[in-house]
PDB file of C-alpha atoms in Angstrom:
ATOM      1  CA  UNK A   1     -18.293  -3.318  11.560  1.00 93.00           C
ATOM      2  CA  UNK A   2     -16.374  -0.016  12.839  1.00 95.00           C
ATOM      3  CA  UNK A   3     -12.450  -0.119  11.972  1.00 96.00           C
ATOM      4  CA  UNK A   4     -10.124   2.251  14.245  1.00 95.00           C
ATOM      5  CA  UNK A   5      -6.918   2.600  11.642  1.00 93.00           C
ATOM      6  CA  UNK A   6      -3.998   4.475  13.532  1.00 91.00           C
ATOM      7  CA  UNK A   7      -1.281   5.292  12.190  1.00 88.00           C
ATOM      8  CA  UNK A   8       2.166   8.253  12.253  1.00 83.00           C
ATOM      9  CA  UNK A   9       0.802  11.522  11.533  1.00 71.00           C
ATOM     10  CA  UNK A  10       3.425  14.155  12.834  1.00 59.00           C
ATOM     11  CA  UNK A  11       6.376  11.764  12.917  1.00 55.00           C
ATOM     12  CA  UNK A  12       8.093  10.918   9.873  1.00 51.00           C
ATOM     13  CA  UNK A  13       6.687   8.397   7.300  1.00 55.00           C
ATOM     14  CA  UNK A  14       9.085   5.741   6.304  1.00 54.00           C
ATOM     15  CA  UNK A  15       5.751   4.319   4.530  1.00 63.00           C
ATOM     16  CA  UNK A  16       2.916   5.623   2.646  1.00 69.00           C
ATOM     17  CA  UNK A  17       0.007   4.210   4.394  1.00 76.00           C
ATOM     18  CA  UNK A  18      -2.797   6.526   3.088  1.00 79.00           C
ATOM     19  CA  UNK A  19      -3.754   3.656  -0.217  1.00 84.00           C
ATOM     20  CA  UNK A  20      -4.015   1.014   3.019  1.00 86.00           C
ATOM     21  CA  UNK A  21      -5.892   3.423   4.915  1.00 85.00           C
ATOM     22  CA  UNK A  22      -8.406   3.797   1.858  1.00 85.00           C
ATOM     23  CA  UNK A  23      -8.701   0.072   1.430  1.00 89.00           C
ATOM     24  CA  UNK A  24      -9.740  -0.563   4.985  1.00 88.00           C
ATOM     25  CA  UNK A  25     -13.377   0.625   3.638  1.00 89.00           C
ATOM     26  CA  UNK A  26     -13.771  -2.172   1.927  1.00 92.00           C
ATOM     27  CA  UNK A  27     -14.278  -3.789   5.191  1.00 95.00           C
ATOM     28  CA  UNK A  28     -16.607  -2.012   7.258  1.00 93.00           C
ATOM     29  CA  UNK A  29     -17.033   1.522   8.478  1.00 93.00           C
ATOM     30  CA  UNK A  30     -13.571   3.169   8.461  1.00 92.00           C
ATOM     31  CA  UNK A  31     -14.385   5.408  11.870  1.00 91.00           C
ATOM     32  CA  UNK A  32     -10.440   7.179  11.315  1.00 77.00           C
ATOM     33  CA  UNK A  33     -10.908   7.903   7.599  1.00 57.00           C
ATOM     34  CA  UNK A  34     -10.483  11.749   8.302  1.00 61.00           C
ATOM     35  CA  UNK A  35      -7.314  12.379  10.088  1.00 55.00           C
ATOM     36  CA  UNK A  36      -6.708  15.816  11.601  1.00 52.00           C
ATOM     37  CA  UNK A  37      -2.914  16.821  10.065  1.00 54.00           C
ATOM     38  CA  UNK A  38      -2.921  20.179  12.292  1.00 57.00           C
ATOM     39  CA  UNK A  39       0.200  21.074  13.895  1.00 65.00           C
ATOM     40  CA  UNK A  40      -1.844  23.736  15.217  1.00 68.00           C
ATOM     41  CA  UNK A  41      -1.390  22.922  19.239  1.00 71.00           C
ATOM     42  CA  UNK A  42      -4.626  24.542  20.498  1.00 76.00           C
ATOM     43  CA  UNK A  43      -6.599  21.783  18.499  1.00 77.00           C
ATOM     44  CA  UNK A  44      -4.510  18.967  20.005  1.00 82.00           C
ATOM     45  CA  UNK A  45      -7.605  18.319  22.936  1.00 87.00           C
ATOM     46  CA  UNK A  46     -10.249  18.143  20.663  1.00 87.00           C
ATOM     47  CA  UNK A  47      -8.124  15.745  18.173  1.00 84.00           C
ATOM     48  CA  UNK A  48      -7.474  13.412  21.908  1.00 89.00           C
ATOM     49  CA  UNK A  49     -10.735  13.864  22.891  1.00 91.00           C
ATOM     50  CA  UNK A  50     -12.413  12.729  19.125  1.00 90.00           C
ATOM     51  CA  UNK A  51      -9.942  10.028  18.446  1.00 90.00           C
ATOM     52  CA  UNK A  52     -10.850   8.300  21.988  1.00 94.00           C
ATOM     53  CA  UNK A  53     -14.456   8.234  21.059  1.00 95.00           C
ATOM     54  CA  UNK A  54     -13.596   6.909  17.997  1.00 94.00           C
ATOM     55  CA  UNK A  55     -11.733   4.230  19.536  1.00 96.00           C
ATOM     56  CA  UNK A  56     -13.608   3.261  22.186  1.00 97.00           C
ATOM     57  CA  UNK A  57     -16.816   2.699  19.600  1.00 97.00           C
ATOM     58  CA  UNK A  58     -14.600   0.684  17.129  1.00 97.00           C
ATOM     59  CA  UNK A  59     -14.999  -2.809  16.834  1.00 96.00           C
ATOM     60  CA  UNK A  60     -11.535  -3.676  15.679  1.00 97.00           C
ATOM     61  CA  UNK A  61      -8.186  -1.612  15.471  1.00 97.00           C
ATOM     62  CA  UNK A  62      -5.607  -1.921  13.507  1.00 96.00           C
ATOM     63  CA  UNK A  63      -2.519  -0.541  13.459  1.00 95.00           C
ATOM     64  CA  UNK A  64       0.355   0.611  10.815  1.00 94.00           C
ATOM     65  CA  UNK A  65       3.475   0.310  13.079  1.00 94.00           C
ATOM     66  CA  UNK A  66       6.448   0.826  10.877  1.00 92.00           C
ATOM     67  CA  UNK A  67       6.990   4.807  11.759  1.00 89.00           C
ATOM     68  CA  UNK A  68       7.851   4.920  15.290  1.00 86.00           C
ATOM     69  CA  UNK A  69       4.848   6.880  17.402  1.00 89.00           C
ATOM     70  CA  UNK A  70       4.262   8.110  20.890  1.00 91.00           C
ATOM     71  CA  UNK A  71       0.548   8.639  19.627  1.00 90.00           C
ATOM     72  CA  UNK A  72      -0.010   5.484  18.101  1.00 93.00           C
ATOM     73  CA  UNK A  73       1.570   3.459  21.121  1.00 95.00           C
ATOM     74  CA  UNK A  74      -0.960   5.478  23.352  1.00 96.00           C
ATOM     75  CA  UNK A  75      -3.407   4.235  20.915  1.00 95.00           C
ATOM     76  CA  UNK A  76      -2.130   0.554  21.248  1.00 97.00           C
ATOM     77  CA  UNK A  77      -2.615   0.376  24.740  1.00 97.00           C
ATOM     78  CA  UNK A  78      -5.542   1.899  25.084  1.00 97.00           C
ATOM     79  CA  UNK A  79      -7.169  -0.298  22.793  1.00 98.00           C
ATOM     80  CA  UNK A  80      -5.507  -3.465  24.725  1.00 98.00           C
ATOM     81  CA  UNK A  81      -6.804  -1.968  28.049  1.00 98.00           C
ATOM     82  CA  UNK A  82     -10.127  -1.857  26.032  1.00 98.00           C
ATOM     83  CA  UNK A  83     -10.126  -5.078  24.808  1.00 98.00           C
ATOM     84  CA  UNK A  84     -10.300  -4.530  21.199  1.00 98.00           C
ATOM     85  CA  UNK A  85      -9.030  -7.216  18.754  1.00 97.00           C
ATOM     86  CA  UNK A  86      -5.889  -5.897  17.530  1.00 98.00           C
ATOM     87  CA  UNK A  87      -3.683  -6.035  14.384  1.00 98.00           C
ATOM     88  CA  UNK A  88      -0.395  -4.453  13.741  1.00 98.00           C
ATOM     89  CA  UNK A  89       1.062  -4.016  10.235  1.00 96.00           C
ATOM     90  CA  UNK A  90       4.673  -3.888   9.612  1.00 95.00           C
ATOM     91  CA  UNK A  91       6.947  -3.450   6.512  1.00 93.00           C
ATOM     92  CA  UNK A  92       9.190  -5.729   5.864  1.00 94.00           C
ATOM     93  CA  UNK A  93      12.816  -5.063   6.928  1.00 93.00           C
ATOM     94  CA  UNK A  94      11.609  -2.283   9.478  1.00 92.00           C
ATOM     95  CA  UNK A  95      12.701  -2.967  12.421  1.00 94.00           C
ATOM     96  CA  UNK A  96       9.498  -2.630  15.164  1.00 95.00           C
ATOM     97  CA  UNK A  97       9.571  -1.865  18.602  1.00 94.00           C
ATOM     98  CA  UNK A  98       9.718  -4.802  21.339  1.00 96.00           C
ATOM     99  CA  UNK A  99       6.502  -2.881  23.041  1.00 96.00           C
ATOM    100  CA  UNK A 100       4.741  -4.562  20.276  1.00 96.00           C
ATOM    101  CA  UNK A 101       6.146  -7.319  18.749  1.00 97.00           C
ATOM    102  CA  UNK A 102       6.819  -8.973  22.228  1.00 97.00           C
ATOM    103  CA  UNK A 103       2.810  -8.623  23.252  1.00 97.00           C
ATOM    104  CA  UNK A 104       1.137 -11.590  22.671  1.00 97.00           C
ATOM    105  CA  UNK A 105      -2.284  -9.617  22.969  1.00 98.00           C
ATOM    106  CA  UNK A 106      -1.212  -8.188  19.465  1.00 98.00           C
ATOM    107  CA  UNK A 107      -1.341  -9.938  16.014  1.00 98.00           C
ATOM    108  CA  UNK A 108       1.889  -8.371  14.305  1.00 98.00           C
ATOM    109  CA  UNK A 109       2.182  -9.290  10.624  1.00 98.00           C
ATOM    110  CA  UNK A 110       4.337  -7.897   7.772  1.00 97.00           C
ATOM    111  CA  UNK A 111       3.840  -7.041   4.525  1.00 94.00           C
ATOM    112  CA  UNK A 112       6.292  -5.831   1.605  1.00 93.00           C
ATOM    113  CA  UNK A 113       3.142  -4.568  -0.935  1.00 91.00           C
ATOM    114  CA  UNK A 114      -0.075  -3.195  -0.220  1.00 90.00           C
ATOM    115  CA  UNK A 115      -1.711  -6.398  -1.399  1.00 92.00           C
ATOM    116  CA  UNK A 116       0.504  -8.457   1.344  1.00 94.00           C
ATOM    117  CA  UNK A 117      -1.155  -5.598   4.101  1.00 94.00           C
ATOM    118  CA  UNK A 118      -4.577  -6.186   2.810  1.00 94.00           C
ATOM    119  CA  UNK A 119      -4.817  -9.715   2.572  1.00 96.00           C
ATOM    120  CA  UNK A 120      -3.690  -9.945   6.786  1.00 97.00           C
ATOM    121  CA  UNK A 121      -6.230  -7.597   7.110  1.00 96.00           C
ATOM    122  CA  UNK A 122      -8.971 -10.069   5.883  1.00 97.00           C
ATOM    123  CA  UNK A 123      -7.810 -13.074   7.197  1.00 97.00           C
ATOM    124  CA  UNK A 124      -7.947 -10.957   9.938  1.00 97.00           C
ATOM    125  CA  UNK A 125     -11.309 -10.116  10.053  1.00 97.00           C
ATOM    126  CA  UNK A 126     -12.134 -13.396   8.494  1.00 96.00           C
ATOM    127  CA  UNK A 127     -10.405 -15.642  11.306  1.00 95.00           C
ATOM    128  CA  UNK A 128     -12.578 -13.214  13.801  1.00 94.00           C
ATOM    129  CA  UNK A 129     -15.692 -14.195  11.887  1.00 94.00           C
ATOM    130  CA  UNK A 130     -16.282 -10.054  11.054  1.00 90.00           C
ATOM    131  CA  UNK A 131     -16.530 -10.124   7.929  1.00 85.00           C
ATOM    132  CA  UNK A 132     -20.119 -11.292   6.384  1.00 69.00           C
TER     133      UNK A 132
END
């Protein structure tokens, strides 16, 4: 199974997601593992260009949505329009956008340890029947 994991790269982090990144390996092949951090602008076309393959290949997507992030919204609805399955992990107490917790197309669930974030994650997968 090929996971998409998105996530806030330039924004700020109000979360450290790269231990929940890591974990999503236990579950399949973890197409995002490498992110590009550049702030070099020049590369920003072949960083769009990669990630949308990378998308459009995955099998599921999910989604860290605590930091607020034009990039990771584009990502959101482009995997809607591309009818991925779809799930969004919040921290507790963090306020999320309405763009996402008011779609129904998206499973939102929140988590207050990296345990919590993991577990959704299976039953994820699990209620999906992708995991063997």
């Amino acid at each position: 199974m090929k996971i998409y994991f998105a996530r806030s790269i330039r924004g700020a982090s109000l979360v450290n997601v790269e231990e929940l990144q890591s974990s999503m390996c236990q579950f399949g092949e973890l197409l995002s593992e490498n992110f590009d951090y550049s702030f070099d602008v020049s590369r920003d076309k072949k960083i769009f260009e990669k990630d949308l393959k990378m998308l459009r290949s995955a099998d599921v997507v999910i989604v860290e949505v605590s930091n607020p992030s034009i990039g990771v919204g584009y990502e959101l609805a482009t995997a809607e329009m591309l009818k991925k399955q779809v799930l969004c992990l919040g921290m507790e107490g963090v306020l999320l956008t309405a763009m996402v917790t008011g779609n129904d197309y998206f499973v939102v669930k929140r988590y207050s340890s990296l345990e919590e974030a993991v577990a959704h994650v299976r039953e994820f997968l699990k209620q999906r029947n992708l995991l063997s």
